Coordinates of C-alpha atoms in Angstrom, one line a residue:
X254 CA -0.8 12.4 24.1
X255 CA -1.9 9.0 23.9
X256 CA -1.9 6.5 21.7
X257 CA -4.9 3.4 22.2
X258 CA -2.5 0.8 20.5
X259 CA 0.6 0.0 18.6
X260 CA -0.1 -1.7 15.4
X261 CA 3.2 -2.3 13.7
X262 CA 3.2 -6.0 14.7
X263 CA 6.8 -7.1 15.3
X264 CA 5.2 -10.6 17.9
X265 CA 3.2 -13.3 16.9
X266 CA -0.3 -12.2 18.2
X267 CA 1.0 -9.7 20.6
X268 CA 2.4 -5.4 19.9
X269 CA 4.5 -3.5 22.0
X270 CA 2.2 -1.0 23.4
X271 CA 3.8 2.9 24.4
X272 CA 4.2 2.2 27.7
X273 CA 6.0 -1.5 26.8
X274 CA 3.2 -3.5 28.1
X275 CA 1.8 -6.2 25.9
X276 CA -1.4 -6.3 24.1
X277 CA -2.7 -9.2 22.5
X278 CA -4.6 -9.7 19.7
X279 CA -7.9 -10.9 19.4
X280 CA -8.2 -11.4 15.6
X281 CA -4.8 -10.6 13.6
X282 CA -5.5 -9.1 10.2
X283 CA -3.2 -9.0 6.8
X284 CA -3.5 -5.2 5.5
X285 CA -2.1 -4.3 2.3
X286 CA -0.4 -6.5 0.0
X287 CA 2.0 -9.3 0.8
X288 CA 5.1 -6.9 -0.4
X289 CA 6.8 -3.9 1.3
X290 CA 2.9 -2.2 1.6
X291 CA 1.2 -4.8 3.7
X292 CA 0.9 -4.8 7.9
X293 CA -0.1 -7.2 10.6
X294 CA -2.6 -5.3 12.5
X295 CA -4.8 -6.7 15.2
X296 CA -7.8 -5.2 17.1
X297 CA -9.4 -4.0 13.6
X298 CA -12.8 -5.2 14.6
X299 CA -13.0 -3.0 17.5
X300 CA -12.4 0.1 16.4
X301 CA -15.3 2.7 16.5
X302 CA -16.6 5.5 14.8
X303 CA -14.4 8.8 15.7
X304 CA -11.0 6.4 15.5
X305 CA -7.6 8.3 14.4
X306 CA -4.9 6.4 12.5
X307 CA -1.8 8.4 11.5
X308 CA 0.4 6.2 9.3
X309 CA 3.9 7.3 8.5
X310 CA 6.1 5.9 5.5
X311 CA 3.8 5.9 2.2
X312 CA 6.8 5.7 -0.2
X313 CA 5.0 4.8 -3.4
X314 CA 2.2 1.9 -1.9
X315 CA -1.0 3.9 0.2
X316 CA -2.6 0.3 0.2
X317 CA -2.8 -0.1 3.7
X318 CA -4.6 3.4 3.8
X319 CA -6.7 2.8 1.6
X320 CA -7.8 -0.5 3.1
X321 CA -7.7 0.8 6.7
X322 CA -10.1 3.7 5.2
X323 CA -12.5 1.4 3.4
X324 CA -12.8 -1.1 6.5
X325 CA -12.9 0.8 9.4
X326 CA -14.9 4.1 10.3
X327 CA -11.6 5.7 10.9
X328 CA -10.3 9.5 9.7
X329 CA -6.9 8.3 8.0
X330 CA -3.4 10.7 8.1
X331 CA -0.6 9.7 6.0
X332 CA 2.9 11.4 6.4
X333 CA 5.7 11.5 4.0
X334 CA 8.1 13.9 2.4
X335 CA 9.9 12.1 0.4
X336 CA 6.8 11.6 -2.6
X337 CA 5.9 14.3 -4.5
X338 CA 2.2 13.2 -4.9
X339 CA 0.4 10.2 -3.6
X340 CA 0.1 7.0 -5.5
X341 CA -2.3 6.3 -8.0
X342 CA -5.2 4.5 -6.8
X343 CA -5.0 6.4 -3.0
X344 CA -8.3 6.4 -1.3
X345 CA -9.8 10.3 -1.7
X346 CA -10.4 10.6 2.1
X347 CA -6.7 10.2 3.1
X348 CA -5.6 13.0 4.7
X349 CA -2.0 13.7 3.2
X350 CA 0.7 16.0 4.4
X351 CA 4.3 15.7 3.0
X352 CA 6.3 16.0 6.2
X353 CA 8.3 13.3 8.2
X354 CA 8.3 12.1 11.9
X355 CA 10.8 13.8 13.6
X356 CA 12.0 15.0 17.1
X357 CA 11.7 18.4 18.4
X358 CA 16.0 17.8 18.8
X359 CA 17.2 15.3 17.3
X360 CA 20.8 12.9 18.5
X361 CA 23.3 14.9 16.8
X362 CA 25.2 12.1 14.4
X363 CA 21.7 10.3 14.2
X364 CA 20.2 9.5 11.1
X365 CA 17.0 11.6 11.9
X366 CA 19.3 14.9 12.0
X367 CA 20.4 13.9 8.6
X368 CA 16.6 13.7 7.9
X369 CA 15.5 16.3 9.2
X370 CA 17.9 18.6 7.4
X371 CA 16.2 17.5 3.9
X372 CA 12.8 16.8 4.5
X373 CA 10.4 18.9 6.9
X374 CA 10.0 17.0 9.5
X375 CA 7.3 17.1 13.3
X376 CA 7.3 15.5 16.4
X377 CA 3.8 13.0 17.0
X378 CA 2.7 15.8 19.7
X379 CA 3.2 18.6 17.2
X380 CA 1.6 16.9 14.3
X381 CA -1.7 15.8 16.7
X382 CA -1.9 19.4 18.4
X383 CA -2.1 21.1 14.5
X384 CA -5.3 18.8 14.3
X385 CA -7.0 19.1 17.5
X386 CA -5.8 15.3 18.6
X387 CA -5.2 14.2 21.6
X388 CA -5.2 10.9 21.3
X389 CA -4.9 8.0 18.2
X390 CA -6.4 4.5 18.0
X391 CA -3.6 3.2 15.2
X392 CA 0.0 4.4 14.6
X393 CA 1.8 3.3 11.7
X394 CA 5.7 3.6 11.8
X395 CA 7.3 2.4 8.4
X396 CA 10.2 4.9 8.4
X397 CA 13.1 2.7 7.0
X398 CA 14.5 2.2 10.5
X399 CA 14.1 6.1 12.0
X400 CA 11.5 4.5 14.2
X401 CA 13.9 3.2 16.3
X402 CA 15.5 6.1 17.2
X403 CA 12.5 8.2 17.6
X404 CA 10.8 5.4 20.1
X405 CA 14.4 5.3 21.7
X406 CA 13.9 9.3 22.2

């Protein structure tokens, strides 16, 4: 698998890439609202037609979906279990599945075995080979501090 970039933005102007290098931004956009929903996401402008984003973490806000699906030529898959339905308002081309990122065995004690014994959850490689990916241009991780340990993993 491999992911083109890491857009959760934790740097001024730079992200954390997969493989811990560091990428820096051209142009550094706001997505979403200034709340819990938006992102600082750079490299927007170069995406091209055929671009993948998976974003993980709705919770009740698809804004930055929504505004990643109405500014780029990107196909858009959001992940959560814990909503029933998407928001109101939710782009119709986002492709929804109510299942969690997990790992294929997760740290026993850790909070994504806890997790991943109430919510279905998937591993990135499982949830990419169901669609045919093999690769994704933006990842999304909003998982209210799971990311951590699945990174970690």
């Amino acid at each position: 698998m491999r992911v083109t970039r890491f857009f959760v933005i934790l740097a001024p102007l730079g992200a954390v890439l997969a493989d811990n290098t560091t990428y820096q931004c051209g142009r550094l956009d706001r997505v979403g609202p200034p709340s819990e929903g938006g992102k600082y996401v750079c490299g927007l402008e170069t995406l091209r037609a055929g671009c993948v984003v998976y974003s993980f973490g709705i919770s009740g806000d698809s804004r930055f979906e929504t505004y990643l699906l109405q500014n780029t030529p990107c196909e858009v898959h959001a992940f959560d279990p814990t909503i029933a339905a998407l928001p109101r308002g939710t782009h119709p081309k986002l492709r929804f599945e109510k299942v969690g990122l997990g790992l294929e065995r997760p740290r026993p004690g850790g909070g994504l075995a806890g997790f991943s014994a109430r919510y279905p959850t998937a591993s990135l490689g499982a949830l990419m080979a169901r669609r045919g990916h093999t690769a994704l241009d933006v990842l999304k991780v909003d998982v209210e501090g799971a990311e951590h340990e699945i990174f970690e993993a």
